[in-house]
XYZ file of C-alpha atoms in Angstrom:
157
model
C -15.235 6.540 -8.315
C -13.396 8.046 -11.252
C -10.055 7.603 -9.487
C -10.559 3.847 -9.011
C -8.776 2.022 -11.793
C -7.773 -1.564 -12.437
C -4.246 -1.788 -13.805
C -3.011 -4.795 -15.711
C 0.702 -4.265 -16.268
C 1.843 -6.924 -18.769
C 5.589 -6.765 -18.019
C 5.222 -6.608 -14.237
C 6.155 -9.941 -12.714
C 6.558 -11.191 -9.176
C 9.065 -13.942 -8.536
C 9.125 -16.704 -5.955
C 11.325 -15.807 -3.016
C 12.857 -19.276 -2.741
C 13.089 -19.823 -6.486
C 13.806 -16.434 -8.137
C 13.639 -17.786 -11.683
C 10.011 -18.901 -11.170
C 7.090 -16.484 -11.245
C 4.270 -16.361 -8.730
C 0.766 -17.118 -9.959
C -2.076 -14.616 -9.839
C -1.677 -11.727 -7.393
C -4.256 -9.076 -6.570
C -3.084 -5.947 -4.781
C -4.805 -2.691 -4.001
C -2.742 0.450 -3.892
C -1.830 3.706 -5.471
C 0.200 4.622 -8.528
C 2.534 7.583 -7.901
C 5.291 9.292 -9.854
C 8.546 9.144 -7.907
C 11.310 11.602 -8.676
C 14.836 10.377 -7.993
C 17.886 12.304 -9.224
C 15.605 14.405 -11.446
C 14.130 11.345 -13.195
C 10.418 10.517 -12.920
C 9.520 6.858 -12.571
C 6.120 5.302 -11.869
C 5.857 3.447 -8.576
C 3.004 1.276 -7.320
C 2.512 1.530 -3.560
C 0.826 -1.642 -2.307
C -1.902 -0.781 0.187
C -3.156 -4.330 0.590
C -2.472 -7.820 -0.728
C -5.708 -9.736 -1.265
C -4.586 -12.716 -3.392
C -1.122 -14.200 -3.828
C -0.292 -17.249 -5.898
C -4.035 -17.854 -6.339
C -4.575 -17.959 -2.539
C -7.044 -15.569 -0.879
C -5.409 -13.690 2.014
C -8.344 -11.486 3.089
C -8.886 -13.294 6.400
C -5.366 -12.480 7.579
C -4.846 -9.248 9.530
C -3.830 -6.335 7.291
C -0.423 -6.044 8.986
C 0.286 -9.704 8.067
C -0.860 -9.156 4.478
C 1.450 -6.146 4.113
C 4.341 -8.064 5.678
C 3.683 -10.865 3.171
C 3.623 -8.335 0.316
C 7.009 -6.985 1.400
C 8.583 -10.406 1.902
C 7.066 -12.252 -1.076
C 6.520 -9.531 -3.713
C 8.811 -6.557 -3.119
C 11.987 -8.120 -1.688
C 12.430 -10.755 -4.455
C 12.060 -8.000 -7.104
C 14.778 -5.920 -5.406
C 17.156 -8.880 -5.551
C 16.888 -9.025 -9.359
C 19.470 -6.770 -10.964
C 18.523 -5.248 -14.282
C 14.786 -5.830 -13.889
C 13.214 -3.892 -16.768
C 9.769 -3.642 -15.196
C 7.728 -0.628 -16.317
C 7.353 0.536 -12.710
C 8.806 -0.070 -9.290
C 6.782 -1.601 -6.471
C 6.869 -0.829 -2.753
C 4.581 -1.449 0.221
C 2.853 1.683 1.460
C 4.139 2.377 4.967
C 1.801 2.210 7.953
C 2.488 3.993 11.217
C 0.841 3.815 14.653
C -1.697 6.542 15.445
C 0.692 7.998 18.028
C 3.080 8.980 15.188
C 0.627 10.809 12.891
C 2.020 14.296 13.573
C 5.578 13.169 12.751
C 4.363 11.471 9.576
C 2.961 14.764 8.252
C 6.506 16.150 8.335
C 8.080 13.284 6.344
C 9.590 14.037 2.951
C 8.804 11.590 0.153
C 9.780 11.628 -3.517
C 6.219 11.800 -4.833
C 3.036 13.787 -4.241
C 0.902 12.644 -1.325
C -2.750 12.970 -0.458
C -2.020 13.249 3.257
C -2.803 10.553 5.803
C -5.054 7.532 5.531
C -6.272 6.254 8.882
C -6.935 2.506 8.950
C -8.415 0.750 11.931
C -6.350 -2.168 13.175
C -9.027 -3.275 15.642
C -10.558 -5.836 13.306
C -8.530 -8.545 11.515
C -8.895 -8.893 7.780
C -10.931 -6.642 5.521
C -14.292 -5.698 6.824
C -17.002 -3.118 6.373
C -16.008 -1.722 9.771
C -12.477 -0.750 8.694
C -11.805 2.950 9.095
C -10.146 4.053 5.890
C -10.159 7.825 5.662
C -7.864 10.460 4.235
C -6.783 13.602 6.039
C -4.707 16.042 4.032
C -2.409 18.876 5.011
C -4.299 21.402 2.887
C -7.704 20.706 4.419
C -9.277 18.570 1.691
C -10.955 15.415 2.941
C -12.175 14.956 6.492
C -11.272 17.194 9.417
C -9.231 16.229 12.451
C -12.374 16.207 14.619
C -14.082 13.899 12.096
C -11.171 11.491 12.513
C -11.391 11.543 16.291
C -15.135 10.795 16.123
C -14.636 8.050 13.511
C -11.780 6.432 15.436
C -13.833 6.534 18.647
C -16.681 4.718 16.871
C -14.298 1.992 15.688
C -12.590 1.456 19.031
C -15.715 0.999 21.176
């Protein structure tokens, strides 16, 4: 779609956790670019939605929760440890919550615009055509709540 874009950010580097002066090899992440506002200052932030390749190793067969944990531990945390990093944007892992918390999540305040909720099935490990990945927004765009219930029921049978 028109909103799908591949970003190559030349000055964005990921560093090895155990050797912070060394850079990781090729990494491929999916996610969303947002504009955060902190103390009145706008700054671009990339929210990692999935980590598919890290250090030239394919991670797609791992469960999504493990891939996101790896992204936090191996990509985000080492960058936070570097003081004075002049990267053109900050990087964070997009938070996932259990289905039982979805109503609370709608009330959360974040420092950037949101599209609402994305429901992702955790029934199947890895990436698969059967993953439920749908957006439900506060203002009614996207799918309806009943659509989500039907879709989630299909994925949990």
